[in-house]
Short mmCIF file of C-alpha atoms in Angstrom, two decimals:
data_model
loop_
_atom_site.label_atom_id
_atom_site.label_comp_id
_atom_site.label_asym_id
_atom_site.label_seq_id
_atom_site.Cartn_x
_atom_site.Cartn_y
_atom_site.Cartn_z
CA MET A 830 22.81 -17.58 -9.51
CA TYR A 831 20.39 -17.96 -12.59
CA VAL A 832 20.07 -20.69 -9.61
CA LEU A 833 19.18 -18.65 -7.55
CA LEU A 834 17.07 -16.08 -9.68
CA THR A 835 14.71 -19.52 -10.87
CA LEU A 836 14.35 -20.50 -7.25
CA PHE A 837 12.81 -17.48 -6.30
CA ALA A 838 11.01 -17.11 -9.45
CA ALA A 839 9.62 -20.38 -8.22
CA PHE A 840 8.72 -18.67 -4.68
CA PHE A 841 7.02 -16.55 -6.44
CA VAL A 842 4.90 -18.11 -9.48
CA VAL A 843 3.92 -21.67 -7.68
CA PRO A 844 1.10 -20.42 -5.69
CA ILE A 845 -0.37 -18.47 -8.75
CA ILE A 846 -0.28 -21.08 -11.14
CA TRP A 847 -2.11 -23.53 -7.94
CA LEU A 848 -4.18 -20.88 -8.16
CA VAL A 849 -5.33 -21.45 -11.32
CA PHE A 850 -5.10 -25.30 -11.90
CA GLU A 851 -7.04 -25.76 -8.06
CA ALA A 852 -10.43 -23.28 -9.95
CA ILE A 853 -10.71 -25.43 -12.24
CA GLY A 854 -13.14 -27.48 -10.91
CA VAL A 855 -15.25 -24.29 -9.98
CA HIS A 856 -18.95 -25.16 -10.14
CA LEU A 857 -20.09 -21.26 -10.91
CA GLY A 858 -23.90 -21.29 -9.82
CA LEU A 859 -23.07 -21.85 -6.46
CA ILE A 860 -21.39 -18.12 -6.10
CA ALA A 861 -22.20 -15.87 -9.28
CA GLY A 862 -24.84 -14.27 -7.07
CA ASN A 863 -21.86 -13.08 -4.12
CA LEU A 864 -18.98 -12.86 -6.47
CA GLY A 865 -21.51 -10.10 -8.65
CA ILE A 866 -22.62 -8.01 -6.00
CA TRP A 867 -18.42 -7.65 -4.83
CA LEU A 868 -17.40 -7.09 -8.34
CA PHE A 869 -19.85 -4.65 -8.47
CA ASN A 870 -19.00 -3.10 -4.87
CA SER A 871 -15.39 -3.65 -5.81
CA VAL A 872 -15.42 -1.66 -9.36
CA LEU A 873 -17.31 1.00 -8.07
CA TYR A 874 -14.78 1.39 -5.15
CA SER A 875 -12.66 1.93 -6.95
CA ALA A 876 -13.59 3.86 -10.69
CA ALA A 877 -15.35 6.33 -8.35
CA GLY A 878 -12.50 6.81 -5.95
CA ALA A 879 -9.79 7.15 -8.55
CA ALA A 880 -11.81 9.36 -9.94
CA ILE A 881 -12.13 11.10 -7.03
CA ALA A 882 -8.26 11.38 -7.80
CA ILE A 883 -7.34 11.95 -10.87
CA THR A 884 -9.89 15.20 -10.64
CA ALA A 885 -8.49 16.81 -7.82
CA CYS A 886 -4.49 14.91 -8.60
CA ILE A 887 -3.60 16.75 -11.71
CA PRO A 888 -4.76 20.20 -11.09
CA ALA A 889 -2.94 20.16 -7.72
CA GLY A 890 0.11 19.14 -9.09
CA TYR A 891 0.04 21.22 -11.85
CA ALA A 892 -0.45 24.93 -10.30
CA ILE A 893 2.36 23.61 -7.61
CA ALA A 894 4.10 23.20 -10.44
CA THR A 895 3.29 25.95 -12.11
CA HIS A 896 1.97 27.96 -10.26
CA GLU A 897 3.34 31.15 -7.41
CA PHE A 898 0.78 31.45 -4.89
CA PRO A 899 1.80 31.38 -0.73
CA GLY A 900 1.43 28.91 1.80
CA ARG A 901 2.88 26.44 -2.47
CA ARG A 902 5.88 24.64 -0.39
CA ALA A 903 3.89 24.29 2.22
CA LEU A 904 1.06 22.38 0.75
CA LEU A 905 4.13 20.11 -1.31
CA ILE A 906 6.02 18.75 2.25
CA LEU A 907 2.20 18.36 3.86
CA THR A 908 1.40 16.45 0.65
CA MET A 909 4.89 14.58 0.69
CA LEU A 910 5.47 13.85 4.28
CA VAL A 911 0.92 12.05 4.08
CA MET A 912 1.80 10.33 1.12
CA LEU A 913 4.57 8.59 2.89
CA ILE A 914 2.23 8.10 6.29
CA PRO A 915 0.62 4.02 5.36
CA THR A 916 -3.12 5.01 4.74
CA SER A 917 -3.45 1.89 7.11
CA ALA A 918 -2.57 4.62 9.94
CA LEU A 919 -5.67 7.10 9.21
CA VAL A 920 -8.64 3.61 8.95
CA LEU A 921 -9.26 4.10 12.27
CA PRO A 922 -9.64 7.40 12.74
CA LEU A 923 -11.50 7.69 9.57
CA PHE A 924 -13.60 5.12 10.42
CA LEU A 925 -14.49 7.58 14.06
CA GLU A 926 -15.26 10.47 11.19
CA ALA A 927 -17.16 8.72 8.98
CA ASN A 928 -19.12 7.17 12.36
CA GLU A 929 -20.14 11.27 13.68
CA VAL A 930 -21.69 12.32 9.66
CA HIS A 931 -23.65 9.08 10.17
CA GLN A 932 -22.07 7.92 6.88
CA LEU A 933 -20.82 4.65 7.93
CA THR A 934 -22.10 1.44 5.69
CA SER A 935 -22.60 4.09 2.46
CA PRO A 936 -19.88 3.76 0.02
CA LEU A 937 -18.92 7.48 0.42
CA ALA A 938 -17.55 5.83 3.48
CA VAL A 939 -14.42 3.94 1.36
CA ILE A 940 -15.09 5.56 -1.68
CA VAL A 941 -14.22 8.93 -0.70
CA PRO A 942 -11.35 7.80 1.14
CA TYR A 943 -10.05 7.06 -1.95
CA GLY A 944 -9.99 9.75 -3.55
CA LEU A 945 -7.00 11.38 -1.05
CA PHE A 946 -4.18 10.34 -3.60
CA PRO A 947 -0.64 12.60 -2.18
CA PHE A 948 1.68 10.51 -4.08
CA GLY A 949 -0.72 11.73 -7.36
CA VAL A 950 0.16 15.08 -6.84
CA TYR A 951 3.35 14.56 -6.46
CA LEU A 952 3.21 12.86 -9.87
CA SER A 953 1.53 15.39 -11.83
CA TYR A 954 4.35 17.86 -9.99
CA LEU A 955 7.32 16.37 -11.07
CA TYR A 956 5.83 16.26 -13.82
CA PHE A 957 4.63 19.79 -14.27
CA HIS A 958 7.85 21.40 -12.73
CA THR A 959 9.77 21.11 -16.86
CA GLU A 960 11.77 24.39 -18.05
CA ARG A 961 9.67 23.09 -20.84
CA PHE A 962 6.31 22.90 -19.51
CA SER A 963 6.34 26.46 -18.21
CA VAL A 964 8.20 27.94 -21.06
CA LEU A 965 4.73 27.28 -23.07
CA PHE A 966 2.21 27.36 -20.94
CA GLN A 967 3.46 30.98 -20.25
CA THR A 968 3.57 31.62 -24.32
CA ALA A 969 -0.11 30.17 -24.34
CA ARG A 970 -0.58 33.45 -21.87
CA SER A 971 1.63 35.86 -23.84
CA ASP A 972 -0.76 35.33 -26.50
CA GLY A 973 -3.28 35.49 -24.41
CA CYS A 974 -5.02 32.25 -23.21
CA ASN A 975 -6.26 32.42 -19.63
CA GLU A 976 -5.32 30.21 -16.56
CA TRP A 977 -8.52 28.30 -16.84
CA GLN A 978 -7.80 27.70 -21.54
CA VAL A 979 -3.93 27.04 -19.71
CA PHE A 980 -5.14 24.68 -17.92
CA ARG A 981 -7.71 22.87 -19.70
CA HIS A 982 -6.21 23.17 -23.57
CA ILE A 983 -2.48 22.95 -22.70
CA ALA A 984 -2.20 21.47 -19.10
CA VAL A 985 -4.53 18.67 -18.82
CA PRO A 986 -3.87 17.51 -22.47
CA LEU A 987 0.05 17.34 -21.86
CA SER A 988 -1.23 15.75 -18.43
CA LYS A 989 -2.12 11.66 -20.34
CA PRO A 990 0.84 9.61 -19.18
CA VAL A 991 0.98 10.74 -15.47
CA ALA A 992 -2.71 10.73 -15.19
CA ALA A 993 -1.77 6.89 -16.34
CA LEU A 994 0.61 6.36 -13.94
CA ILE A 995 -1.89 8.05 -11.44
CA VAL A 996 -4.65 6.28 -12.40
CA PHE A 997 -2.30 3.01 -12.59
CA LEU A 998 -1.55 3.21 -9.15
CA ASN A 999 -4.37 4.68 -6.87
CA ILE A 1000 -6.82 1.76 -8.85
CA VAL A 1001 -3.97 -0.95 -7.56
CA ALA A 1002 -4.06 0.46 -3.81
CA SER A 1003 -7.65 0.47 -3.85
CA TRP A 1004 -8.75 -2.59 -5.30
CA THR A 1005 -6.83 -4.33 -2.69
CA ASN A 1006 -7.22 -2.21 0.65
CA PHE A 1007 -8.65 -4.73 3.42
CA PHE A 1008 -8.55 -2.85 5.81
CA LEU A 1009 -10.52 0.37 5.27
CA PRO A 1010 -13.27 -1.75 4.07
CA TRP A 1011 -13.85 -4.35 6.56
CA VAL A 1012 -14.03 -1.07 9.55
CA MET A 1013 -16.69 0.23 8.26
CA TYR A 1014 -18.44 -2.41 6.17
CA TRP A 1015 -17.50 -5.47 9.14
CA SER A 1016 -17.50 -4.15 12.07
CA THR A 1017 -21.60 -2.82 10.51
CA ASN A 1018 -22.65 -6.67 8.94
CA THR A 1019 -23.21 -4.31 6.33
CA THR A 1020 -22.85 -7.16 4.12
CA ASP A 1021 -24.20 -5.87 0.63
CA ARG A 1022 -21.44 -3.23 1.11
CA TYR A 1023 -18.08 -5.33 1.28
CA PRO A 1024 -16.02 -5.75 -2.46
CA LEU A 1025 -14.51 -8.63 -2.65
CA PRO A 1026 -11.38 -8.88 0.34
CA LEU A 1027 -14.31 -8.84 2.71
CA GLY A 1028 -15.81 -11.59 0.41
CA ILE A 1029 -12.81 -13.37 0.69
CA ALA A 1030 -13.17 -13.03 3.75
CA LEU A 1031 -15.48 -13.73 4.88
CA GLN A 1032 -15.10 -17.71 3.30
CA LEU A 1033 -12.68 -17.63 6.21
CA PHE A 1034 -15.93 -17.40 9.46
CA SER A 1035 -18.15 -19.90 8.67
CA GLY A 1036 -18.85 -19.62 12.34
CA GLU A 1037 -17.73 -23.40 13.00
CA THR A 1038 -14.67 -24.36 14.26
CA SER A 1039 -13.01 -27.15 13.55
CA GLY A 1040 -10.88 -28.12 16.43
CA GLU A 1041 -10.50 -27.44 20.43
CA TYR A 1042 -7.08 -26.44 20.40
CA LEU A 1043 -4.59 -25.34 17.66
CA GLY A 1044 -3.17 -29.06 16.79
CA VAL A 1045 -6.13 -30.49 15.02
CA VAL A 1046 -6.92 -27.17 13.37
CA GLN A 1047 -7.85 -27.84 9.71
CA LEU A 1048 -8.57 -25.45 7.06
CA HIS A 1049 -11.97 -24.98 6.86
CA THR A 1050 -14.25 -22.10 4.73
CA SER A 1051 -17.90 -21.40 3.76
CA TRP A 1052 -17.26 -22.56 0.01
CA PRO A 1053 -14.93 -25.56 -1.55
CA PRO A 1054 -11.23 -24.32 -2.50
CA SER A 1055 -11.41 -24.48 -5.82
CA ALA A 1056 -14.48 -21.18 -5.25
CA ILE A 1057 -11.99 -20.00 -3.42
CA ALA A 1058 -9.48 -20.00 -5.90
CA PHE A 1059 -11.64 -19.19 -8.29
CA LEU A 1060 -12.69 -15.87 -6.14
CA LEU A 1061 -8.97 -15.31 -5.84
CA LEU A 1062 -8.43 -15.06 -9.07
CA ALA A 1063 -11.35 -13.30 -9.70
CA THR A 1064 -9.84 -11.40 -8.21
CA ILE A 1065 -7.01 -10.50 -9.51
CA ALA A 1066 -7.64 -11.00 -13.08
CA PRO A 1067 -8.15 -6.68 -13.41
CA VAL A 1068 -5.57 -6.30 -11.67
CA VAL A 1069 -3.32 -8.03 -14.34
CA VAL A 1070 -4.43 -6.64 -16.68
CA VAL A 1071 -3.70 -3.09 -15.73
CA PHE A 1072 -0.09 -4.58 -15.53
CA ILE A 1073 0.04 -6.15 -17.74
CA LEU A 1074 -1.42 -2.74 -20.09
CA ALA A 1075 0.95 -1.51 -17.84
CA ARG A 1076 3.97 -3.14 -17.21
CA ARG A 1077 5.60 -0.30 -20.21
CA TRP A 1078 5.98 1.13 -16.90
CA ILE A 1079 7.02 -1.72 -13.98
CA GLY A 1080 9.14 -3.46 -16.63
CA SER A 1081 10.85 -0.84 -17.82
CA GLY A 1082 12.23 1.70 -15.20
CA HIS A 1083 9.58 4.51 -16.93
CA PHE A 1084 8.82 4.80 -12.83
CA GLN A 1085 12.70 6.74 -13.16
CA GLY A 1086 10.72 10.12 -13.48
CA VAL A 1087 10.20 9.71 -9.69
CA PHE A 1088 14.01 9.65 -8.77
CA ARG A 1089 15.82 11.99 -8.09
CA MET B 146 8.23 46.80 -26.98
CA LYS B 147 6.31 45.69 -23.71
CA ARG B 148 7.83 42.71 -21.93
CA LYS B 149 4.88 40.58 -20.23
CA SER B 150 6.24 40.16 -16.42
CA PRO B 151 7.79 36.69 -16.56
CA THR B 152 6.48 36.27 -12.80
CA ARG B 153 4.37 33.20 -12.42
CA PRO B 154 1.03 33.23 -11.89
CA ARG B 155 -0.30 34.15 -8.65
CA LYS B 156 -4.15 34.00 -7.35
CA SER B 157 -5.98 31.07 -9.81
CA GLY B 158 -3.52 28.52 -7.92
CA TYR B 159 -6.06 28.69 -4.51
CA LEU B 160 -8.61 27.80 -8.25
CA PHE B 161 -6.91 24.37 -8.67
CA ILE B 162 -5.87 22.96 -5.63
CA ALA B 163 -8.84 23.81 -4.08
CA PRO B 164 -10.31 20.16 -4.61
CA TYR B 165 -7.41 18.92 -3.63
CA VAL B 166 -7.21 20.49 0.07
CA VAL B 167 -10.48 19.79 0.73
CA LEU B 168 -9.70 15.64 1.03
CA LEU B 169 -6.75 16.78 2.30
CA VAL B 170 -8.80 18.15 5.24
CA ALA B 171 -11.15 15.94 5.23
CA ILE B 172 -10.12 12.70 4.83
CA GLY B 173 -6.30 13.55 6.54
CA ILE B 174 -6.28 16.52 9.12
CA TYR B 175 -9.73 16.53 10.44
CA PRO B 176 -9.67 12.82 11.16
CA ALA B 177 -5.53 12.20 12.70
CA GLY B 178 -6.91 16.10 15.17
CA TYR B 179 -9.92 14.30 15.29
CA VAL B 180 -8.50 11.17 17.23
CA VAL B 181 -5.81 12.92 18.87
CA HIS B 182 -8.25 15.64 21.02
CA LEU B 183 -10.76 11.26 21.65
CA ALA B 184 -6.58 9.46 22.80
CA LEU B 185 -6.23 13.40 24.26
CA THR B 186 -9.86 13.79 26.69
CA SER B 187 -12.03 11.13 28.28
CA LEU B 188 -15.84 9.63 27.32
CA THR B 189 -17.08 12.75 29.42
CA GLY B 190 -15.06 14.47 27.81
CA HIS B 191 -12.89 15.88 29.63
CA PHE B 192 -9.33 16.46 29.12
CA THR B 193 -7.19 14.58 30.50
CA TRP B 194 -3.25 14.73 28.93
CA LEU B 195 -1.66 11.45 28.83
CA GLY B 196 -4.07 9.28 30.95
CA ASN B 197 -5.27 7.17 27.90
CA PHE B 198 -2.13 6.61 26.68
CA ILE B 199 -0.57 5.15 29.86
CA ASP B 200 -3.92 3.50 31.01
CA SER B 201 -4.15 1.93 27.71
CA THR B 202 -0.07 0.27 28.48
CA HIS B 203 -1.85 -1.52 31.61
CA ASN B 204 -4.43 -3.82 29.70
CA SER B 205 -2.49 -7.27 28.85
CA GLU B 206 -2.66 -7.28 25.67
CA PHE B 207 -0.74 -3.66 25.03
CA VAL B 208 3.05 -5.82 25.69
CA PRO B 209 2.45 -8.64 23.46
CA ALA B 210 1.14 -6.95 20.72
CA PHE B 211 4.46 -4.84 20.77
CA GLU B 212 6.21 -6.97 21.27
CA ASN B 213 4.46 -9.30 19.03
CA ILE B 214 5.38 -6.80 15.61
CA ILE B 215 8.29 -5.68 16.55
CA LYS B 216 9.63 -9.91 16.39
CA PHE B 217 7.54 -9.31 12.55
CA LEU B 218 9.70 -6.78 12.07
CA GLY B 219 12.71 -7.16 12.68
CA ILE B 220 12.29 -11.12 10.45
CA TRP B 221 11.37 -8.43 7.62
CA LEU B 222 12.71 -6.07 7.16
CA THR B 223 16.25 -8.01 7.49
CA ALA B 224 14.59 -10.48 4.53
CA LEU B 225 14.54 -7.06 2.82
CA VAL B 226 16.89 -6.33 2.62
CA VAL B 227 18.98 -9.03 1.93
CA PHE B 228 16.96 -10.30 -0.74
CA VAL B 229 14.92 -6.76 -3.06
CA VAL B 230 18.78 -5.76 -2.69
CA SER B 231 20.59 -8.91 -3.84
CA LEU B 232 17.71 -10.20 -6.48
CA SER B 233 17.74 -6.47 -7.73
CA LEU B 234 21.49 -6.47 -8.33
CA MET B 235 21.67 -9.73 -9.76
CA LEU B 236 18.44 -8.62 -11.81
CA HIS B 237 20.19 -5.31 -13.93
CA SER B 238 22.97 -7.37 -14.28
CA LEU B 239 20.79 -9.90 -16.99
CA ASN B 240 19.88 -8.26 -19.77
CA GLU B 241 17.07 -5.90 -19.91
CA ARG B 242 14.50 -8.52 -21.59
CA VAL B 243 15.52 -11.02 -18.90
CA GLY B 244 15.82 -8.77 -16.11
CA ALA B 245 12.40 -7.49 -17.11
CA ALA B 246 10.75 -10.60 -17.70
CA PHE B 247 11.56 -11.76 -13.72
CA ARG B 248 10.94 -8.81 -12.01
CA PHE B 249 7.20 -8.91 -14.07
CA VAL B 250 7.49 -12.63 -12.45
CA LEU B 251 7.99 -11.20 -8.50
CA TYR B 252 6.02 -8.03 -9.19
CA LEU B 253 2.70 -10.29 -10.06
CA PRO B 254 1.80 -11.11 -5.91
CA ALA B 255 1.83 -7.19 -5.47
CA ALA B 256 -1.47 -7.84 -7.47
CA LEU B 257 -2.62 -10.64 -4.39
CA ALA B 258 -2.59 -7.78 -1.64
CA GLY B 259 -3.73 -8.27 1.30
CA SER B 260 -6.65 -11.04 2.89
CA ALA B 261 -6.23 -12.81 -1.09
CA SER B 262 -2.85 -12.78 -0.34
CA VAL B 263 -4.02 -13.82 3.62
CA MET B 264 -6.25 -17.26 1.16
CA LEU B 265 -3.87 -18.29 -0.74
CA TRP B 266 -1.72 -18.71 1.79
CA LEU B 267 -3.27 -20.18 4.10
CA PHE B 268 -3.85 -23.25 1.48
CA MET B 269 0.33 -22.62 1.54
CA LEU B 270 0.25 -23.58 5.31
CA GLN B 271 -2.43 -26.13 4.92
CA PRO B 272 -1.06 -30.50 4.77
CA GLY B 273 -2.82 -31.98 2.07
CA LYS B 274 -3.97 -28.81 0.01
CA SER B 275 -0.55 -27.34 0.02
CA PRO B 276 1.12 -26.89 -3.51
CA TRP B 277 4.83 -27.29 -0.31
CA GLY B 278 3.00 -29.52 0.70
CA PHE B 279 6.28 -31.61 0.85
CA VAL B 280 8.03 -29.35 3.38
CA LEU B 281 5.68 -28.84 5.01
CA SER B 282 5.73 -32.31 6.54
CA TRP B 283 9.91 -32.38 6.44
CA LEU B 284 9.40 -29.50 8.80
CA GLY B 285 7.10 -32.22 10.42
CA TYR B 286 3.42 -30.11 10.25
CA HIS B 287 0.20 -32.08 9.49
CA THR B 288 -2.28 -30.21 10.55
CA LEU B 289 -2.81 -26.07 9.46
CA GLY B 290 -3.30 -25.95 13.10
CA ASP B 291 0.60 -26.94 13.35
CA SER B 292 1.81 -24.36 10.71
CA LEU B 293 0.45 -21.36 12.88
CA ALA B 294 1.68 -22.11 16.14
CA PRO B 295 2.10 -19.16 17.87
CA ALA B 296 5.82 -19.40 17.53
CA HIS B 297 5.72 -19.09 13.84
CA LEU B 298 3.71 -16.52 12.94
CA PRO B 299 6.06 -13.12 13.51
CA VAL B 300 8.29 -15.67 10.77
CA ILE B 301 4.64 -16.42 8.25
CA PHE B 302 3.78 -12.75 7.90
CA ALA B 303 7.00 -11.81 6.98
CA LEU B 304 6.89 -14.29 4.06
CA ILE B 305 3.09 -13.31 3.44
CA ALA B 306 4.36 -10.15 3.26
CA PHE B 307 7.76 -11.02 1.51
CA TRP B 308 6.27 -12.21 -1.11
CA SER B 309 2.74 -10.40 -2.09
CA GLY B 310 5.68 -6.65 -1.44
CA ALA B 311 8.91 -7.69 -2.74
CA GLY B 312 7.96 -7.65 -6.18
CA SER B 313 7.44 -3.54 -5.72
CA TRP B 314 10.52 -2.85 -4.05
CA ILE B 315 12.29 -5.09 -6.70
CA VAL B 316 10.54 -2.48 -9.13
CA VAL B 317 11.58 0.86 -6.83
CA MET B 318 14.88 -0.15 -6.56
CA HIS B 319 15.07 -1.40 -10.56
CA GLY B 320 14.10 2.27 -11.15
CA ALA B 321 17.09 3.76 -8.92
CA LEU B 322 20.04 1.58 -10.69
CA ALA B 323 18.37 2.51 -13.85
CA THR B 324 19.73 6.19 -13.13
CA ILE B 325 23.00 4.67 -12.22
CA PRO B 326 24.81 6.30 -16.07
CA GLU B 327 26.47 4.04 -18.46
CA GLU B 328 29.51 5.56 -18.23
CA VAL B 329 30.04 5.08 -14.49
CA LEU B 330 29.57 1.82 -15.38
CA GLU B 331 31.95 1.56 -18.05
CA SER B 332 34.53 2.89 -16.43
CA ALA B 333 34.80 -0.04 -13.82
CA ARG B 334 34.17 -2.00 -16.98
CA LEU B 335 37.28 -0.97 -18.17
CA ASP B 336 39.00 -0.58 -14.58
CA GLY B 337 38.67 -4.31 -14.63
CA ALA B 338 35.91 -4.36 -12.32
CA GLY B 339 34.26 -7.77 -12.25
CA ALA B 340 30.54 -7.70 -12.79
CA TRP B 341 30.57 -8.79 -8.47
CA ARG B 342 32.80 -5.76 -7.60
CA THR B 343 31.36 -3.52 -9.22
CA ALA B 344 27.91 -3.97 -7.87
CA VAL B 345 28.77 -3.85 -4.40
CA ASN B 346 31.52 -0.76 -4.92
CA ILE B 347 29.61 1.01 -7.42
CA LYS B 348 25.84 0.22 -7.92
CA LEU B 349 25.13 -0.39 -3.68
CA PRO B 350 26.60 2.41 -2.48
CA LEU B 351 24.60 4.74 -5.18
CA ILE B 352 21.92 2.86 -4.23
CA LYS B 353 22.30 3.78 -0.45
CA LYS B 354 19.35 5.81 0.01
CA TRP B 355 17.37 3.98 -1.79
CA ILE B 356 17.27 1.43 0.70
CA ALA B 357 16.78 3.75 3.64
CA TYR B 358 13.47 4.18 2.20
CA MET B 359 12.99 1.14 1.84
CA VAL B 360 13.90 0.30 5.20
CA ILE B 361 11.95 3.46 6.81
CA GLY B 362 8.73 2.65 4.51
CA ALA B 363 8.53 -0.73 5.26
CA PHE B 364 8.81 -0.54 9.36
CA ALA B 365 6.48 3.13 8.47
CA ALA B 366 3.84 0.49 6.71
CA GLY B 367 4.67 -3.15 8.47
CA SER B 368 4.09 -1.71 12.38
CA GLN B 369 -0.02 -0.67 10.44
CA LEU B 370 -0.71 -5.05 10.67
CA PHE B 371 -3.80 -5.69 10.68
CA ALA B 372 -5.71 -7.80 7.76
CA GLU B 373 -2.95 -10.63 8.09
CA PRO B 374 -3.51 -11.89 11.57
CA GLN B 375 -7.06 -11.10 11.99
CA LEU B 376 -7.66 -13.25 9.13
CA ILE B 377 -5.76 -16.09 10.50
CA SER B 378 -7.38 -15.11 13.67
CA GLU B 379 -10.51 -16.67 12.05
CA ALA B 380 -9.14 -19.06 10.50
CA THR B 381 -8.39 -20.91 13.47
CA GLY B 382 -11.94 -19.92 14.54
CA GLY B 383 -10.66 -17.58 17.31
CA ILE B 384 -7.75 -19.93 19.03
CA ALA B 385 -4.87 -17.08 17.36
CA ASN B 386 -4.88 -14.10 19.98
CA GLN B 387 -7.65 -11.68 17.67
CA ALA B 388 -4.78 -9.06 19.28
CA TRP B 389 -1.99 -9.95 18.24
CA SER B 390 -1.16 -6.33 16.43
CA PRO B 391 -1.11 -2.83 17.67
CA ASN B 392 -3.69 -1.74 15.26
CA GLN B 393 -6.06 -5.69 16.30
CA LEU B 394 -5.37 -4.09 19.60
CA ALA B 395 -6.59 -0.96 19.05
CA ILE B 396 -10.19 -2.07 17.17
CA PHE B 397 -10.07 -4.76 19.56
CA LEU B 398 -10.51 -2.15 22.28
CA ALA B 399 -13.10 -0.35 20.10
CA PHE B 400 -15.58 -2.81 19.01
CA HIS B 401 -15.64 -5.16 22.01
CA TYR B 402 -15.23 -2.41 24.61
CA ASP B 403 -15.79 0.51 23.34
CA TYR B 404 -13.10 2.18 24.43
CA PHE B 405 -12.42 4.20 21.77
CA ASN B 406 -10.54 6.59 23.76
CA TYR B 407 -7.94 4.31 23.98
CA ALA B 408 -7.99 3.14 21.32
CA ALA B 409 -8.17 5.98 20.17
CA ALA B 410 -4.75 6.64 21.71
CA ILE B 411 -2.67 2.71 20.72
CA SER B 412 -3.39 4.60 17.25
CA VAL B 413 -2.24 7.72 17.99
CA ASP B 414 1.46 5.51 19.08
CA LEU B 415 0.49 4.13 15.62
CA LEU B 416 0.71 7.47 13.98
CA VAL B 417 3.30 9.30 16.05
CA VAL B 418 5.43 6.49 14.54
CA ALA B 419 4.42 6.80 11.74
CA VAL B 420 5.08 10.93 11.09
CA ILE B 421 8.75 9.78 12.72
CA CYS B 422 9.40 7.39 9.25
CA ALA B 423 7.99 9.62 7.05
CA ALA B 424 9.41 13.24 8.19
CA VAL B 425 12.66 11.16 8.01
CA VAL B 426 13.32 9.95 4.67
CA LEU B 427 11.27 13.38 3.51
CA LEU B 428 14.24 15.78 6.01
CA ARG B 429 16.94 13.33 6.10
CA THR B 430 17.08 10.74 2.49
CA GLY B 431 16.90 13.34 -0.40
CA LEU B 432 15.22 11.77 -2.11
CA PHE B 433 12.31 13.76 -3.09
CA ASP B 434 11.38 17.09 -4.70
CA VAL B 435 10.71 19.33 -1.74
CA GLY B 436 10.09 22.62 -4.84
CA HIS B 437 12.73 25.62 -3.93
#
């Protein structure tokens, strides 16, 4: 069994080790400028998207878990339905919508869609949907807190663990997203808006082919392999850092709260 | 003494859900409605019933794109079920720290989802550059073009998807396995069940619905395949097909021919598949708390 597991571990990890060794020979001067722009865009889109997501998810999950209002169950079911639909199914529709409202080349064209995170609402709902919390909120109300105070001073401080999980999952999703920014910016040739995943794709689009028919095609990139390896490492480094920080959840099954 | 009513607050709930509902409408419901509207109308705005859906199937790339995606899904889903389930069961039988370390290694490639994983795998498939060069040369591949022959593409996309995606499912399976009460495993041990019997007869049936969820979820996500074939098409200078998958075909029709209504029709085809999958997971697996 250990032989089998080690073989699988090698399959998963050898490409990443190769990447690290390949990147050692990089000449940073060649790539620093573009890398800076793509990195800035990636950080901007992911951070702004996560900020919107957390602002929308925490109160919505809280209200669905602790309030009783007409349409509550319908909203919960709709949320889960949208959460189970792959985000790429809405990319072309979003492109058509962004085109209609003339926001195609704006940063908002990807930031606002990143902010819609129904899975985060579901996680927040599960988190607040416990007897312990509802007793706590009820006590605060009978002590004279109004609804806003209950939320602001009790629910928000309590939400820290689930908020961290939502931010983590949302950032990993938006950081690695390719299809949405590709449709918004590649098709409109808005190169100064490219996030890292599009910068990577740009390396393949060197404008020339290295063979007339498939049999003789070799990999042809605009940057040398060492620079690309460095670019890939720069792309994954922040995610790996977040992974390591989040290892408590990933490694030890703290995702369990999600499971019935 | 007057007791406060135990009923939960009502009206203020609307205030708390407002930001989310605005987003849900603007980013989810409105664009979905808009694409359905486009799919049902002609360029001049006339209602055409299913005309666009029927006409889009006549495109010479339509049937091949769906054949390609079905081949890819067949390979990928089989690999997911066989390897994710067996790896998860193996890891669950190890001690906690060793298991966690393995899971972390298997999860690491998830950081390279999308274009980064495709770029990395292009190097892995380039003879002379790849650390797997000995495998490629054993298979008789001497150029990237050999590795990327059209018949290989479903396997290659499945390989990339498995490499960057299997780890997340292993984490999900671990979460599901962790909910099995210790007493259940303990009594199996007392009854003399070995590791193999426990895995197959006790653990497997208890995570069956999670396997169903994985298959349906991966089917829905896999049917949307875009980044992998798009980048491989670019890497080969367009020699590999630019409309390999249905999503690519929709984008191709929209951007190269301005056939937005046909593109919308294909997009709706895919959206319907996704909605059906989501509804099946929600209503049939009983995995999600739908509020009482």
